[in-house]
Amino acid sequence: MDVSTTMWVLTIVGLCALIAADFFIGGRKPHEVSIKEAGVWTIVWIVLAVLFGTGLAIWGSGQASGEFFAGYVTEKSLSVDNLFVFVLIMAKFAVPTIYQQRVLMIGVLIALVLRAVFIAAGAAAINSFAWVFYIFGAFLIYTAWKLIQEARAGEDDEDWEEGRLMKAIERRLPSTDKWHGTKLFIRENGKRLATPMLIVMLAIGITDVLFAVDSIPAIFGLTQDPYIVFTANAFALMGLRQLYFLIVGLLKKLVHLSYGLSVILAFIGVKLVLHGIHETTSLHVPEISLPVSLSVICGVLIITTITSLAASKKAEQEAAEQEAAETGADKPEAAEKTDAQG
């Protein structure tokens, strides 16, 4: 898709306008986000993404629109995995509930800017070296395997620790451990100190970029158009704040999410390798079409969600039955003690 400089500028200005509207309407005043508010804004961002994709079909091409929706769904599904870590970061820094939406908003903006740098670098590498497809493909397949290994081992993110970069920032940035509203810096005894608000925003942004190490190659497996890659990432990230408040209570129920994401990453990894063979050799290998890619991604997500909820419900029922059985077993013992005392 041939995108002019003017189109790039208009798109970025439009995205900035949407972010500003989100901030002034829903995020300017710190408050505890309700399920209703989160649900309404989640729908708004999804509708905006659908309208943008439809606009690409009308003024661009059906291919561009299909690539955008495939990329958007992929990035959105991978971003759900980020929310697990976001919950842990919020708990580690003891972020007050009324400030969480502000932290997420700025943290996601930081992540979007950093992802834009990743996207530009990835696009330049692909345009210059076709063999990069092999590296991206192999990395995604390896990541998929690691996800399955972690899921089978029963590992989770409960032992999340700050990375070296975050620790280096905290060491070199004089800070206070007391919250001062939404202020990022305060003056104390003549010194300028960073507040926990700034530190946790940086933690959210940096953590999201670390997750982008696999999501950026994944979307390049669906489209090599930097414009579509960027806009799909932008729309997926900008609705992440509201999605956090909407499904934070459901995250623990998505017990099969890692398996679903591993299948998606492995599938796109194979797609990238096949595309690399097609680009760098004269071998005739099958290429996976965009409709097939979108069908597989959506199908895996639907199946994963259904099986996760079913497994969670079964586990809850078994736990309730076990608790009831233990309670019933304790009653006769209590009765025997009473009789003995009598």
PDB file of N, CA, C and O in Angstrom, residues 65-106:
ATOM      1  N   SER A  65      -6.990  -3.777   3.983  1.00  0.00           N
ATOM      2  CA  SER A  65      -7.971  -3.886   5.064  1.00  0.00           C
ATOM      3  C   SER A  65      -7.857  -5.238   5.768  1.00  0.00           C
ATOM      4  O   SER A  65      -7.875  -5.309   7.005  1.00  0.00           O
ATOM      5  N   GLY A  66      -7.739  -6.294   4.982  1.00  0.00           N
ATOM      6  CA  GLY A  66      -7.608  -7.627   5.566  1.00  0.00           C
ATOM      7  C   GLY A  66      -6.349  -7.752   6.407  1.00  0.00           C
ATOM      8  O   GLY A  66      -6.368  -8.358   7.490  1.00  0.00           O
ATOM      9  N   GLU A  67      -5.245  -7.186   5.924  1.00  0.00           N
ATOM     10  CA  GLU A  67      -3.997  -7.230   6.674  1.00  0.00           C
ATOM     11  C   GLU A  67      -4.120  -6.450   7.982  1.00  0.00           C
ATOM     12  O   GLU A  67      -3.596  -6.861   9.014  1.00  0.00           O
ATOM     13  N   PHE A  68      -4.826  -5.309   7.924  1.00  0.00           N
ATOM     14  CA  PHE A  68      -5.013  -4.521   9.138  1.00  0.00           C
ATOM     15  C   PHE A  68      -5.799  -5.308  10.188  1.00  0.00           C
ATOM     16  O   PHE A  68      -5.398  -5.360  11.356  1.00  0.00           O
ATOM     17  N   PHE A  69      -6.907  -5.917   9.781  1.00  0.00           N
ATOM     18  CA  PHE A  69      -7.734  -6.651  10.747  1.00  0.00           C
ATOM     19  C   PHE A  69      -6.994  -7.869  11.303  1.00  0.00           C
ATOM     20  O   PHE A  69      -7.099  -8.170  12.500  1.00  0.00           O
ATOM     21  N   ALA A  70      -6.235  -8.555  10.440  1.00  0.00           N
ATOM     22  CA  ALA A  70      -5.454  -9.702  10.922  1.00  0.00           C
ATOM     23  C   ALA A  70      -4.405  -9.241  11.924  1.00  0.00           C
ATOM     24  O   ALA A  70      -4.211  -9.865  12.978  1.00  0.00           O
ATOM     25  N   GLY A  71      -3.736  -8.133  11.607  1.00  0.00           N
ATOM     26  CA  GLY A  71      -2.727  -7.595  12.512  1.00  0.00           C
ATOM     27  C   GLY A  71      -3.334  -7.086  13.808  1.00  0.00           C
ATOM     28  O   GLY A  71      -2.786  -7.303  14.897  1.00  0.00           O
ATOM     29  N   TYR A  72      -4.487  -6.436  13.700  1.00  0.00           N
ATOM     30  CA  TYR A  72      -5.160  -5.883  14.881  1.00  0.00           C
ATOM     31  C   TYR A  72      -5.590  -7.000  15.833  1.00  0.00           C
ATOM     32  O   TYR A  72      -5.357  -6.911  17.051  1.00  0.00           O
ATOM     33  N   VAL A  73      -6.202  -8.042  15.287  1.00  0.00           N
ATOM     34  CA  VAL A  73      -6.650  -9.156  16.130  1.00  0.00           C
ATOM     35  C   VAL A  73      -5.454  -9.837  16.789  1.00  0.00           C
ATOM     36  O   VAL A  73      -5.500 -10.194  17.977  1.00  0.00           O
ATOM     37  N   THR A  74      -4.376 -10.015  16.029  1.00  0.00           N
ATOM     38  CA  THR A  74      -3.177 -10.653  16.581  1.00  0.00           C
ATOM     39  C   THR A  74      -2.579  -9.818  17.703  1.00  0.00           C
ATOM     40  O   THR A  74      -2.267 -10.333  18.786  1.00  0.00           O
ATOM     41  N   GLU A  75      -2.400  -8.521  17.458  1.00  0.00           N
ATOM     42  CA  GLU A  75      -1.814  -7.648  18.472  1.00  0.00           C
ATOM     43  C   GLU A  75      -2.716  -7.557  19.702  1.00  0.00           C
ATOM     44  O   GLU A  75      -2.232  -7.504  20.834  1.00  0.00           O
ATOM     45  N   LYS A  76      -4.021  -7.524  19.485  1.00  0.00           N
ATOM     46  CA  LYS A  76      -4.960  -7.435  20.606  1.00  0.00           C
ATOM     47  C   LYS A  76      -4.878  -8.693  21.471  1.00  0.00           C
ATOM     48  O   LYS A  76      -4.879  -8.611  22.706  1.00  0.00           O
ATOM     49  N   SER A  77      -4.804  -9.841  20.816  1.00  0.00           N
ATOM     50  CA  SER A  77      -4.742 -11.091  21.569  1.00  0.00           C
ATOM     51  C   SER A  77      -3.426 -11.215  22.329  1.00  0.00           C
ATOM     52  O   SER A  77      -3.400 -11.669  23.483  1.00  0.00           O
ATOM     53  N   LEU A  78      -2.328 -10.801  21.697  1.00  0.00           N
ATOM     54  CA  LEU A  78      -1.035 -10.862  22.377  1.00  0.00           C
ATOM     55  C   LEU A  78      -0.957  -9.845  23.510  1.00  0.00           C
ATOM     56  O   LEU A  78      -0.279 -10.071  24.515  1.00  0.00           O
ATOM     57  N   SER A  79      -1.662  -8.722  23.365  1.00  0.00           N
ATOM     58  CA  SER A  79      -1.625  -7.691  24.405  1.00  0.00           C
ATOM     59  C   SER A  79      -2.352  -8.138  25.667  1.00  0.00           C
ATOM     60  O   SER A  79      -2.060  -7.639  26.763  1.00  0.00           O
ATOM     61  N   VAL A  80      -3.290  -9.072  25.523  1.00  0.00           N
ATOM     62  CA  VAL A  80      -3.996  -9.583  26.709  1.00  0.00           C
ATOM     63  C   VAL A  80      -3.001 -10.231  27.662  1.00  0.00           C
ATOM     64  O   VAL A  80      -3.127 -10.129  28.892  1.00  0.00           O
ATOM     65  N   ASP A  81      -1.988 -10.877  27.094  1.00  0.00           N
ATOM     66  CA  ASP A  81      -0.961 -11.514  27.917  1.00  0.00           C
ATOM     67  C   ASP A  81      -0.201 -10.460  28.726  1.00  0.00           C
ATOM     68  O   ASP A  81       0.258 -10.730  29.839  1.00  0.00           O
ATOM     69  N   ASN A  82      -0.048  -9.252  28.150  1.00  0.00           N
ATOM     70  CA  ASN A  82       0.621  -8.160  28.869  1.00  0.00           C
ATOM     71  C   ASN A  82      -0.112  -7.803  30.151  1.00  0.00           C
ATOM     72  O   ASN A  82       0.507  -7.371  31.133  1.00  0.00           O
ATOM     73  N   LEU A  83      -1.445  -7.933  30.122  1.00  0.00           N
ATOM     74  CA  LEU A  83      -2.257  -7.494  31.251  1.00  0.00           C
ATOM     75  C   LEU A  83      -1.930  -8.263  32.530  1.00  0.00           C
ATOM     76  O   LEU A  83      -2.060  -7.735  33.626  1.00  0.00           O
ATOM     77  N   PHE A  84      -1.508  -9.534  32.386  1.00  0.00           N
ATOM     78  CA  PHE A  84      -1.110 -10.307  33.554  1.00  0.00           C
ATOM     79  C   PHE A  84       0.020  -9.597  34.289  1.00  0.00           C
ATOM     80  O   PHE A  84       0.019  -9.470  35.513  1.00  0.00           O
ATOM     81  N   VAL A  85       1.009  -9.136  33.515  1.00  0.00           N
ATOM     82  CA  VAL A  85       2.161  -8.461  34.110  1.00  0.00           C
ATOM     83  C   VAL A  85       1.769  -7.087  34.641  1.00  0.00           C
ATOM     84  O   VAL A  85       2.266  -6.644  35.679  1.00  0.00           O
ATOM     85  N   PHE A  86       0.874  -6.393  33.925  1.00  0.00           N
ATOM     86  CA  PHE A  86       0.411  -5.084  34.388  1.00  0.00           C
ATOM     87  C   PHE A  86      -0.215  -5.198  35.778  1.00  0.00           C
ATOM     88  O   PHE A  86      -0.019  -4.330  36.637  1.00  0.00           O
ATOM     89  N   VAL A  87      -0.998  -6.266  35.993  1.00  0.00           N
ATOM     90  CA  VAL A  87      -1.631  -6.480  37.301  1.00  0.00           C
ATOM     91  C   VAL A  87      -0.561  -6.611  38.386  1.00  0.00           C
ATOM     92  O   VAL A  87      -0.670  -6.033  39.480  1.00  0.00           O
ATOM     93  N   LEU A  88       0.503  -7.360  38.081  1.00  0.00           N
ATOM     94  CA  LEU A  88       1.573  -7.566  39.041  1.00  0.00           C
ATOM     95  C   LEU A  88       2.352  -6.288  39.314  1.00  0.00           C
ATOM     96  O   LEU A  88       2.760  -6.022  40.449  1.00  0.00           O
ATOM     97  N   ILE A  89       2.564  -5.488  38.258  1.00  0.00           N
ATOM     98  CA  ILE A  89       3.265  -4.209  38.433  1.00  0.00           C
ATOM     99  C   ILE A  89       2.453  -3.287  39.330  1.00  0.00           C
ATOM    100  O   ILE A  89       2.982  -2.623  40.228  1.00  0.00           O
ATOM    101  N   MET A  90       1.138  -3.234  39.085  1.00  0.00           N
ATOM    102  CA  MET A  90       0.262  -2.401  39.905  1.00  0.00           C
ATOM    103  C   MET A  90       0.341  -2.829  41.374  1.00  0.00           C
ATOM    104  O   MET A  90       0.369  -1.990  42.287  1.00  0.00           O
ATOM    105  N   ALA A  91       0.379  -4.134  41.608  1.00  0.00           N
ATOM    106  CA  ALA A  91       0.437  -4.640  42.979  1.00  0.00           C
ATOM    107  C   ALA A  91       1.801  -4.351  43.608  1.00  0.00           C
ATOM    108  O   ALA A  91       1.882  -3.953  44.776  1.00  0.00           O
ATOM    109  N   LYS A  92       2.861  -4.540  42.838  1.00  0.00           N
ATOM    110  CA  LYS A  92       4.220  -4.325  43.364  1.00  0.00           C
ATOM    111  C   LYS A  92       4.427  -2.884  43.801  1.00  0.00           C
ATOM    112  O   LYS A  92       5.020  -2.614  44.847  1.00  0.00           O
ATOM    113  N   PHE A  93       3.942  -1.944  43.007  1.00  0.00           N
ATOM    114  CA  PHE A  93       4.108  -0.530  43.321  1.00  0.00           C
ATOM    115  C   PHE A  93       2.951   0.022  44.160  1.00  0.00           C
ATOM    116  O   PHE A  93       2.923   1.221  44.452  1.00  0.00           O
ATOM    117  N   ALA A  94       2.005  -0.858  44.537  1.00  0.00           N
ATOM    118  CA  ALA A  94       0.854  -0.456  45.360  1.00  0.00           C
ATOM    119  C   ALA A  94       0.185   0.789  44.793  1.00  0.00           C
ATOM    120  O   ALA A  94      -0.030   1.783  45.498  1.00  0.00           O
ATOM    121  N   VAL A  95      -0.166   0.721  43.514  1.00  0.00           N
ATOM    122  CA  VAL A  95      -0.779   1.864  42.846  1.00  0.00           C
ATOM    123  C   VAL A  95      -2.213   2.037  43.331  1.00  0.00           C
ATOM    124  O   VAL A  95      -3.024   1.114  43.206  1.00  0.00           O
ATOM    125  N   PRO A  96      -2.561   3.200  43.898  1.00  0.00           N
ATOM    126  CA  PRO A  96      -3.953   3.429  44.328  1.00  0.00           C
ATOM    127  C   PRO A  96      -4.909   3.259  43.157  1.00  0.00           C
ATOM    128  O   PRO A  96      -4.583   3.613  42.016  1.00  0.00           O
ATOM    129  N   THR A  97      -6.072   2.737  43.419  1.00  0.00           N
ATOM    130  CA  THR A  97      -7.042   2.434  42.370  1.00  0.00           C
ATOM    131  C   THR A  97      -7.378   3.650  41.512  1.00  0.00           C
ATOM    132  O   THR A  97      -7.504   3.544  40.292  1.00  0.00           O
ATOM    133  N   ILE A  98      -7.496   4.819  42.141  1.00  0.00           N
ATOM    134  CA  ILE A  98      -7.903   6.005  41.383  1.00  0.00           C
ATOM    135  C   ILE A  98      -6.829   6.488  40.409  1.00  0.00           C
ATOM    136  O   ILE A  98      -7.125   7.259  39.489  1.00  0.00           O
ATOM    137  N   TYR A  99      -5.579   6.035  40.606  1.00  0.00           N
ATOM    138  CA  TYR A  99      -4.494   6.472  39.723  1.00  0.00           C
ATOM    139  C   TYR A  99      -4.130   5.442  38.654  1.00  0.00           C
ATOM    140  O   TYR A  99      -3.313   5.715  37.769  1.00  0.00           O
ATOM    141  N   GLN A 100      -4.724   4.255  38.726  1.00  0.00           N
ATOM    142  CA  GLN A 100      -4.322   3.190  37.812  1.00  0.00           C
ATOM    143  C   GLN A 100      -4.604   3.535  36.360  1.00  0.00           C
ATOM    144  O   GLN A 100      -3.813   3.223  35.474  1.00  0.00           O
ATOM    145  N   GLN A 101      -5.742   4.185  36.082  1.00  0.00           N
ATOM    146  CA  GLN A 101      -6.063   4.507  34.697  1.00  0.00           C
ATOM    147  C   GLN A 101      -5.093   5.544  34.131  1.00  0.00           C
ATOM    148  O   GLN A 101      -4.719   5.482  32.968  1.00  0.00           O
ATOM    149  N   ARG A 102      -4.601   6.501  34.961  1.00  0.00           N
ATOM    150  CA  ARG A 102      -3.625   7.468  34.489  1.00  0.00           C
ATOM    151  C   ARG A 102      -2.274   6.788  34.210  1.00  0.00           C
ATOM    152  O   ARG A 102      -1.622   7.075  33.213  1.00  0.00           O
ATOM    153  N   VAL A 103      -1.886   5.887  35.094  1.00  0.00           N
ATOM    154  CA  VAL A 103      -0.637   5.137  34.913  1.00  0.00           C
ATOM    155  C   VAL A 103      -0.665   4.360  33.602  1.00  0.00           C
ATOM    156  O   VAL A 103       0.286   4.381  32.812  1.00  0.00           O
ATOM    157  N   LEU A 104      -1.767   3.665  33.358  1.00  0.00           N
ATOM    158  CA  LEU A 104      -1.884   2.870  32.142  1.00  0.00           C
ATOM    159  C   LEU A 104      -1.894   3.744  30.897  1.00  0.00           C
ATOM    160  O   LEU A 104      -1.278   3.398  29.888  1.00  0.00           O
ATOM    161  N   MET A 105      -2.577   4.878  30.953  1.00  0.00           N
ATOM    162  CA  MET A 105      -2.665   5.756  29.795  1.00  0.00           C
ATOM    163  C   MET A 105      -1.284   6.235  29.355  1.00  0.00           C
ATOM    164  O   MET A 105      -0.893   6.100  28.190  1.00  0.00           O
ATOM    165  N   ILE A 106      -0.513   6.786  30.283  1.00  0.00           N
ATOM    166  CA  ILE A 106       0.818   7.300  29.944  1.00  0.00           C
ATOM    167  C   ILE A 106       1.771   6.156  29.623  1.00  0.00           C
ATOM    168  O   ILE A 106       2.586   6.244  28.703  1.00  0.00           O
TER     169      ILE A 106
END
